[in-house]
Amino acid sequence: MSVADKDSRASSGARWDLGRIVAELRAARGKSPERTRDGAVIEMPSREALQEILDGLFAALFPTHFGLADFTEEGIDYFVGHKLDATLRALLHQVERELQFSSPESAADRARRAFEITHRFAARLPQVRALLETDILAAYQGDPAARSIEEVRFCYPGITGITHHRLAHELYILDLPLLARIIAELAHSATGIDIHPGAEIDGSFFIDHGTGVVIGETAKVGQRVRLYQAVTLGAKRFPVGENGALIKGNARHPIVEDDVVIYAGATILGRVTIGRGSTIGGNVWITRDVPPNSNVTQALARGEAFDEGGGI
């Protein structure tokens, strides 16, 4: 660095009072110390890298939509294999980064475990693809505005959101909650759909429109369920322990059984069960079980008379 550059840097520092600001930022960090190992700060997983990994996984799962434009049949398999290899190598590095936070094991053991986890994730991709096909078909069959399967797969935010979720959920059950949550938040930012990666969602799931949908960590959703925009499957209350801290990990979100439709703006809170075949009307607020085959409207919800098969 030249003398002129050093003088310019010193002048800029004085202009902004950077010495004081940097010192105060160091003091602030000291109140919430960064994690270190062997004197080095542990690197967080990268959102940018995970976005590239997601792009690679989307391309491998749907190569004719998110891959290259001109494929032969043999070329598709070559592309998928090449893309998966590069993407899984990148994912392996991010898995290693997360394990640094949660594991006291040696670097060699950590690297070995990261490979095992990434291998197990890769082995699940065909099952994830099969589940996504049921979701895409449900969206096509459930939306009269859908002109083609290709339109649904390529354009629908609900499909984008559930694709992210199914990938994030696999990482979540492999005990990688940080990577899973970052992927969920990337979907949230892109679509307005907020699905916690811990939520268990069966096949043929369709979110129409999507914006404002929230599905909590311990929610369970059955087969052939359809949600509209601004539906919340949330927690009713947050119990605290003797030390005043929130009790975490308890089942606190709804169970939605098979063949349920929940219309826009409905809010369902707590560990309640929405019985199979039920229809929940728009803007309804529910905090208790709903029997199978019910038709719940705002008037019925206010009366809380949920007889089986009942409705207004």
Tab-separated table of C-alpha atoms in Angstrom:
chain	number	residue	atom	x	y	z
A	1	MET	CA	0.000	0.000	0.000
A	2	SER	CA	1.435	3.384	-1.007
A	3	VAL	CA	1.928	6.285	1.397
A	4	ALA	CA	-0.870	8.146	-0.377
A	5	ASP	CA	-3.233	5.212	0.092
A	6	LYS	CA	-2.364	4.969	3.794
A	7	ASP	CA	-2.934	8.710	4.247
A	8	SER	CA	-6.264	8.462	2.426
A	9	ARG	CA	-7.359	5.510	4.596
A	10	ALA	CA	-6.361	7.301	7.792
A	11	SER	CA	-8.226	10.387	6.663
A	12	SER	CA	-11.384	8.380	5.915
A	13	GLY	CA	-11.185	6.661	9.295
A	14	ALA	CA	-10.910	9.993	11.073
A	15	ARG	CA	-13.767	11.404	9.038
A	16	TRP	CA	-16.169	8.659	10.116
A	17	ASP	CA	-14.653	8.159	13.577
A	18	LEU	CA	-14.146	4.528	12.637
A	19	GLY	CA	-11.770	3.740	15.490
A	20	ARG	CA	-14.444	4.443	18.091
A	21	ILE	CA	-17.198	2.681	16.107
A	22	VAL	CA	-15.123	-0.454	15.532
A	23	ALA	CA	-14.190	-0.578	19.237
A	24	GLU	CA	-17.836	-0.267	20.270
A	25	LEU	CA	-18.860	-2.980	17.803
A	26	ARG	CA	-16.177	-5.243	19.304
A	27	ALA	CA	-17.600	-4.563	22.770
A	28	ALA	CA	-21.117	-5.356	21.526
A	29	ARG	CA	-19.924	-8.642	20.037
A	30	GLY	CA	-18.395	-9.523	23.372
A	31	LYS	CA	-21.877	-9.595	24.905
A	32	SER	CA	-22.826	-12.306	22.403
A	33	PRO	CA	-19.542	-14.077	21.677
A	34	GLU	CA	-18.964	-15.639	18.301
A	35	ARG	CA	-18.296	-19.358	18.333
A	36	THR	CA	-14.703	-20.343	17.797
A	37	ARG	CA	-12.718	-23.555	17.521
A	38	ASP	CA	-8.934	-23.654	17.865
A	39	GLY	CA	-8.845	-19.875	17.852
A	40	ALA	CA	-10.713	-19.488	14.539
A	41	VAL	CA	-14.249	-18.133	14.172
A	42	ILE	CA	-16.618	-20.869	12.962
A	43	GLU	CA	-18.117	-20.000	9.596
A	44	MET	CA	-21.875	-19.942	9.255
A	45	PRO	CA	-23.536	-21.764	6.362
A	46	SER	CA	-23.923	-19.444	3.380
A	47	ARG	CA	-27.358	-18.334	2.194
A	48	GLU	CA	-25.885	-17.586	-1.223
A	49	ALA	CA	-24.345	-21.050	-1.478
A	50	LEU	CA	-27.605	-22.671	-0.378
A	51	GLN	CA	-29.508	-20.752	-3.050
A	52	GLU	CA	-27.109	-22.129	-5.667
A	53	ILE	CA	-27.552	-25.607	-4.177
A	54	LEU	CA	-31.330	-25.239	-4.423
A	55	ASP	CA	-31.012	-24.151	-8.048
A	56	GLY	CA	-28.946	-27.282	-8.687
A	57	LEU	CA	-31.467	-29.536	-6.925
A	58	PHE	CA	-34.383	-27.962	-8.818
A	59	ALA	CA	-32.493	-28.593	-12.075
A	60	ALA	CA	-31.755	-32.210	-11.138
A	61	LEU	CA	-35.346	-32.887	-10.052
A	62	PHE	CA	-36.925	-31.117	-13.059
A	63	PRO	CA	-34.207	-30.965	-15.723
A	64	THR	CA	-36.454	-30.016	-18.631
A	65	HIS	CA	-37.871	-27.057	-16.700
A	66	PHE	CA	-34.957	-25.778	-14.616
A	67	GLY	CA	-32.045	-27.344	-16.481
A	68	LEU	CA	-31.003	-26.863	-20.098
A	69	ALA	CA	-33.303	-26.106	-23.006
A	70	ASP	CA	-32.305	-28.796	-25.525
A	71	PHE	CA	-32.022	-32.353	-24.246
A	72	THR	CA	-31.890	-35.798	-25.760
A	73	GLU	CA	-33.138	-38.672	-23.605
A	74	GLU	CA	-29.588	-39.799	-22.901
A	75	GLY	CA	-28.470	-36.229	-22.382
A	76	ILE	CA	-30.973	-35.722	-19.557
A	77	ASP	CA	-29.431	-38.493	-17.449
A	78	TYR	CA	-25.924	-37.169	-18.083
A	79	PHE	CA	-27.017	-33.668	-17.100
A	80	VAL	CA	-28.780	-34.875	-13.938
A	81	GLY	CA	-25.757	-36.909	-12.860
A	82	HIS	CA	-23.322	-34.070	-13.511
A	83	LYS	CA	-25.544	-31.493	-11.811
A	84	LEU	CA	-26.156	-33.705	-8.785
A	85	ASP	CA	-22.458	-34.413	-8.326
A	86	ALA	CA	-21.572	-30.720	-8.289
A	87	THR	CA	-24.579	-29.820	-6.117
A	88	LEU	CA	-23.980	-32.543	-3.529
A	89	ARG	CA	-20.319	-31.556	-3.239
A	90	ALA	CA	-21.437	-27.998	-2.496
A	91	LEU	CA	-24.046	-29.249	-0.014
A	92	LEU	CA	-21.425	-31.382	1.738
A	93	HIS	CA	-19.413	-28.250	2.494
A	94	GLN	CA	-22.469	-26.528	3.988
A	95	VAL	CA	-23.284	-29.616	6.072
A	96	GLU	CA	-19.759	-29.528	7.467
A	97	ARG	CA	-20.268	-25.902	8.418
A	98	GLU	CA	-23.434	-26.666	10.359
A	99	LEU	CA	-21.853	-29.619	12.136
A	100	GLN	CA	-19.150	-27.312	13.468
A	101	PHE	CA	-21.829	-25.670	15.637
A	102	SER	CA	-23.439	-28.817	16.975
A	103	SER	CA	-20.622	-31.334	17.173
A	104	PRO	CA	-17.522	-31.432	19.413
A	105	GLU	CA	-16.022	-34.292	17.384
A	106	SER	CA	-12.720	-34.132	15.536
A	107	ALA	CA	-12.471	-32.620	12.066
A	108	ALA	CA	-11.983	-36.085	10.535
A	109	ASP	CA	-15.036	-37.517	12.305
A	110	ARG	CA	-17.059	-34.446	11.388
A	111	ALA	CA	-16.101	-34.771	7.719
A	112	ARG	CA	-17.038	-38.459	7.743
A	113	ARG	CA	-20.423	-37.753	9.328
A	114	ALA	CA	-21.093	-34.898	6.911
A	115	PHE	CA	-20.517	-37.268	3.990
A	116	GLU	CA	-22.857	-39.884	5.501
A	117	ILE	CA	-25.599	-37.285	6.002
A	118	THR	CA	-25.223	-35.894	2.489
A	119	HIS	CA	-25.291	-39.426	1.057
A	120	ARG	CA	-28.521	-40.186	2.923
A	121	PHE	CA	-30.044	-36.936	1.686
A	122	ALA	CA	-29.134	-37.799	-1.898
A	123	ALA	CA	-30.675	-41.262	-1.542
A	124	ARG	CA	-34.003	-39.658	-0.611
A	125	LEU	CA	-34.239	-37.472	-3.731
A	126	PRO	CA	-36.211	-39.991	-5.839
A	127	GLN	CA	-38.842	-40.207	-3.067
A	128	VAL	CA	-38.952	-36.410	-2.837
A	129	ARG	CA	-39.453	-36.198	-6.613
A	130	ALA	CA	-42.300	-38.714	-6.456
A	131	LEU	CA	-44.035	-36.747	-3.686
A	132	LEU	CA	-43.662	-33.521	-5.657
A	133	GLU	CA	-45.356	-35.121	-8.650
A	134	THR	CA	-48.423	-35.748	-6.485
A	135	ASP	CA	-48.353	-32.115	-5.345
A	136	ILE	CA	-48.106	-30.840	-8.924
A	137	LEU	CA	-50.971	-33.044	-10.055
A	138	ALA	CA	-53.103	-31.874	-7.100
A	139	ALA	CA	-52.462	-28.265	-8.071
A	140	TYR	CA	-53.349	-28.910	-11.705
A	141	GLN	CA	-56.534	-30.779	-10.842
A	142	GLY	CA	-57.518	-28.322	-8.102
A	143	ASP	CA	-57.162	-25.054	-10.006
A	144	PRO	CA	-59.502	-24.423	-12.956
A	145	ALA	CA	-57.129	-21.684	-14.149
A	146	ALA	CA	-54.266	-24.147	-14.647
A	147	ARG	CA	-53.774	-24.797	-18.371
A	148	SER	CA	-51.049	-27.439	-18.129
A	149	ILE	CA	-48.867	-29.459	-15.775
A	150	GLU	CA	-45.888	-27.497	-17.089
A	151	GLU	CA	-47.476	-24.188	-16.090
A	152	VAL	CA	-48.095	-25.487	-12.583
A	153	ARG	CA	-44.592	-26.877	-12.165
A	154	PHE	CA	-42.848	-23.806	-13.497
A	155	CYS	CA	-45.029	-20.923	-12.295
A	156	TYR	CA	-47.047	-21.735	-9.177
A	157	PRO	CA	-45.680	-20.288	-5.913
A	158	GLY	CA	-47.306	-23.097	-3.962
A	159	ILE	CA	-45.211	-25.620	-5.878
A	160	THR	CA	-42.080	-23.561	-5.335
A	161	GLY	CA	-42.872	-23.415	-1.616
A	162	ILE	CA	-43.597	-27.123	-1.190
A	163	THR	CA	-40.504	-28.077	-3.231
A	164	HIS	CA	-38.347	-26.049	-0.874
A	165	HIS	CA	-40.169	-27.577	2.085
A	166	ARG	CA	-39.755	-31.181	1.009
A	167	LEU	CA	-36.004	-30.644	0.553
A	168	ALA	CA	-35.718	-28.708	3.816
A	169	HIS	CA	-37.696	-31.369	5.703
A	170	GLU	CA	-35.231	-34.055	4.611
A	171	LEU	CA	-32.383	-31.982	6.070
A	172	TYR	CA	-34.423	-31.345	9.215
A	173	ILE	CA	-34.957	-35.040	9.905
A	174	LEU	CA	-31.238	-35.588	9.263
A	175	ASP	CA	-30.618	-33.255	12.225
A	176	LEU	CA	-29.544	-30.211	10.201
A	177	PRO	CA	-32.057	-27.648	11.501
A	178	LEU	CA	-30.005	-24.597	10.512
A	179	LEU	CA	-29.628	-25.546	6.841
A	180	ALA	CA	-33.280	-26.587	6.771
A	181	ARG	CA	-34.410	-23.275	8.245
A	182	ILE	CA	-32.326	-21.214	5.825
A	183	ILE	CA	-33.928	-23.056	2.900
A	184	ALA	CA	-37.379	-22.486	4.397
A	185	GLU	CA	-36.664	-18.770	4.726
A	186	LEU	CA	-35.424	-18.576	1.137
A	187	ALA	CA	-38.819	-19.962	0.102
A	188	HIS	CA	-40.579	-17.561	2.460
A	189	SER	CA	-38.770	-14.607	0.901
A	190	ALA	CA	-39.544	-15.766	-2.635
A	191	THR	CA	-43.197	-16.805	-2.220
A	192	GLY	CA	-44.609	-15.375	1.005
A	193	ILE	CA	-45.258	-18.961	2.157
A	194	ASP	CA	-43.790	-19.760	5.589
A	195	ILE	CA	-43.543	-23.501	6.277
A	196	HIS	CA	-41.345	-24.608	9.141
A	197	PRO	CA	-39.100	-27.470	7.952
A	198	GLY	CA	-40.282	-29.648	10.828
A	199	ALA	CA	-43.875	-29.742	9.580
A	200	GLU	CA	-44.984	-33.177	8.326
A	201	ILE	CA	-46.918	-32.894	5.053
A	202	ASP	CA	-48.240	-35.885	3.102
A	203	GLY	CA	-48.672	-36.113	-0.649
A	204	SER	CA	-51.055	-34.330	-3.048
A	205	PHE	CA	-50.708	-31.092	-1.087
A	206	PHE	CA	-51.794	-27.859	-2.776
A	207	ILE	CA	-51.428	-24.265	-1.616
A	208	ASP	CA	-53.385	-22.002	-3.983
A	209	HIS	CA	-52.105	-18.423	-4.349
A	210	GLY	CA	-50.007	-18.917	-1.247
A	211	THR	CA	-49.153	-15.486	0.105
A	212	GLY	CA	-49.376	-15.365	3.904
A	213	VAL	CA	-49.675	-19.113	4.543
A	214	VAL	CA	-47.995	-20.135	7.813
A	215	ILE	CA	-47.487	-23.764	8.890
A	216	GLY	CA	-45.791	-24.364	12.236
A	217	GLU	CA	-43.046	-26.773	13.237
A	218	THR	CA	-45.153	-29.575	14.736
A	219	ALA	CA	-48.092	-29.383	12.314
A	220	LYS	CA	-49.166	-32.611	10.619
A	221	VAL	CA	-50.992	-32.445	7.292
A	222	GLY	CA	-52.611	-35.467	5.676
A	223	GLN	CA	-53.101	-36.409	2.049
A	224	ARG	CA	-55.015	-34.364	-0.546
A	225	VAL	CA	-55.184	-31.236	1.620
A	226	ARG	CA	-55.749	-27.857	-0.027
A	227	LEU	CA	-54.987	-24.483	1.561
A	228	TYR	CA	-55.675	-21.000	0.260
A	229	GLN	CA	-53.810	-17.780	0.932
A	230	ALA	CA	-53.307	-16.418	4.466
A	231	VAL	CA	-54.133	-19.701	6.235
A	232	THR	CA	-52.361	-20.162	9.572
A	233	LEU	CA	-51.699	-23.520	11.224
A	234	GLY	CA	-50.174	-22.074	14.365
A	235	ALA	CA	-49.666	-22.442	18.091
A	236	LYS	CA	-52.250	-21.183	20.574
A	237	ARG	CA	-49.963	-20.548	23.530
A	238	PHE	CA	-46.352	-20.983	24.543
A	239	PRO	CA	-45.934	-22.678	27.952
A	240	VAL	CA	-42.923	-21.729	30.052
A	241	GLY	CA	-40.840	-23.796	32.442
A	242	GLU	CA	-39.939	-23.104	36.053
A	243	ASN	CA	-37.046	-20.898	34.927
A	244	GLY	CA	-39.388	-18.707	32.892
A	245	ALA	CA	-38.012	-19.869	29.543
A	246	LEU	CA	-40.248	-21.198	26.777
A	247	ILE	CA	-40.666	-24.975	26.685
A	248	LYS	CA	-39.545	-26.030	23.216
A	249	GLY	CA	-40.197	-29.141	21.168
A	250	ASN	CA	-43.703	-29.900	22.428
A	251	ALA	CA	-46.507	-30.654	19.953
A	252	ARG	CA	-48.358	-27.343	19.666
A	253	HIS	CA	-49.662	-27.061	16.092
A	254	PRO	CA	-52.740	-28.524	14.374
A	255	ILE	CA	-53.267	-31.944	12.849
A	256	VAL	CA	-55.104	-31.709	9.518
A	257	GLU	CA	-56.421	-35.059	8.338
A	258	ASP	CA	-56.912	-36.249	4.749
A	259	ASP	CA	-59.107	-34.475	2.170
A	260	VAL	CA	-59.502	-31.203	4.075
A	261	VAL	CA	-59.970	-27.826	2.364
A	262	ILE	CA	-59.132	-24.640	4.299
A	263	TYR	CA	-60.159	-21.371	2.686
A	264	ALA	CA	-58.431	-17.999	2.717
A	265	GLY	CA	-57.673	-16.304	6.009
A	266	ALA	CA	-58.627	-19.213	8.268
A	267	THR	CA	-56.629	-19.425	11.520
A	268	ILE	CA	-56.317	-22.779	13.304
A	269	LEU	CA	-54.371	-22.696	16.563
A	270	GLY	CA	-53.113	-25.296	19.011
A	271	ARG	CA	-52.861	-29.084	18.957
A	272	VAL	CA	-56.346	-29.544	17.548
A	273	THR	CA	-57.472	-32.019	14.909
A	274	ILE	CA	-59.375	-31.078	11.767
A	275	GLY	CA	-61.215	-34.261	10.844
A	276	ARG	CA	-60.907	-35.836	7.413
A	277	GLY	CA	-63.143	-34.527	4.661
A	278	SER	CA	-63.886	-31.246	6.437
A	279	THR	CA	-64.160	-27.816	4.832
A	280	ILE	CA	-63.046	-24.767	6.825
A	281	GLY	CA	-64.478	-21.496	5.565
A	282	GLY	CA	-62.654	-18.245	5.016
A	283	ASN	CA	-61.542	-16.113	7.987
A	284	VAL	CA	-62.656	-18.733	10.513
A	285	TRP	CA	-60.836	-18.858	13.889
A	286	ILE	CA	-60.584	-22.388	15.338
A	287	THR	CA	-59.053	-23.504	18.638
A	288	ARG	CA	-60.813	-26.827	19.179
A	289	ASP	CA	-61.199	-30.160	17.374
A	290	VAL	CA	-63.404	-30.361	14.292
A	291	PRO	CA	-65.105	-33.738	13.619
A	292	PRO	CA	-64.745	-35.451	10.225
A	293	ASN	CA	-66.873	-34.233	7.305
A	294	SER	CA	-67.682	-30.917	8.962
A	295	ASN	CA	-68.409	-27.697	7.106
A	296	VAL	CA	-67.281	-24.845	9.363
A	297	THR	CA	-68.299	-21.282	8.556
A	298	GLN	CA	-67.818	-18.134	10.627
A	299	ALA	CA	-71.327	-18.446	12.081
A	300	LEU	CA	-70.772	-22.069	13.043
A	301	ALA	CA	-67.347	-21.313	14.518
A	302	ARG	CA	-68.863	-18.635	16.748
A	303	GLY	CA	-71.451	-21.130	17.954
A	304	GLU	CA	-68.786	-23.845	18.420
A	305	ALA	CA	-71.336	-26.542	17.548
A	306	PHE	CA	-69.149	-28.928	15.600
A	307	ASP	CA	-71.337	-31.996	15.260
A	308	GLU	CA	-69.938	-34.686	12.985
A	309	GLY	CA	-70.905	-34.030	9.418
A	310	GLY	CA	-72.599	-30.821	10.490
A	311	GLY	CA	-72.449	-27.463	8.808
A	312	ILE	CA	-74.288	-24.389	7.741
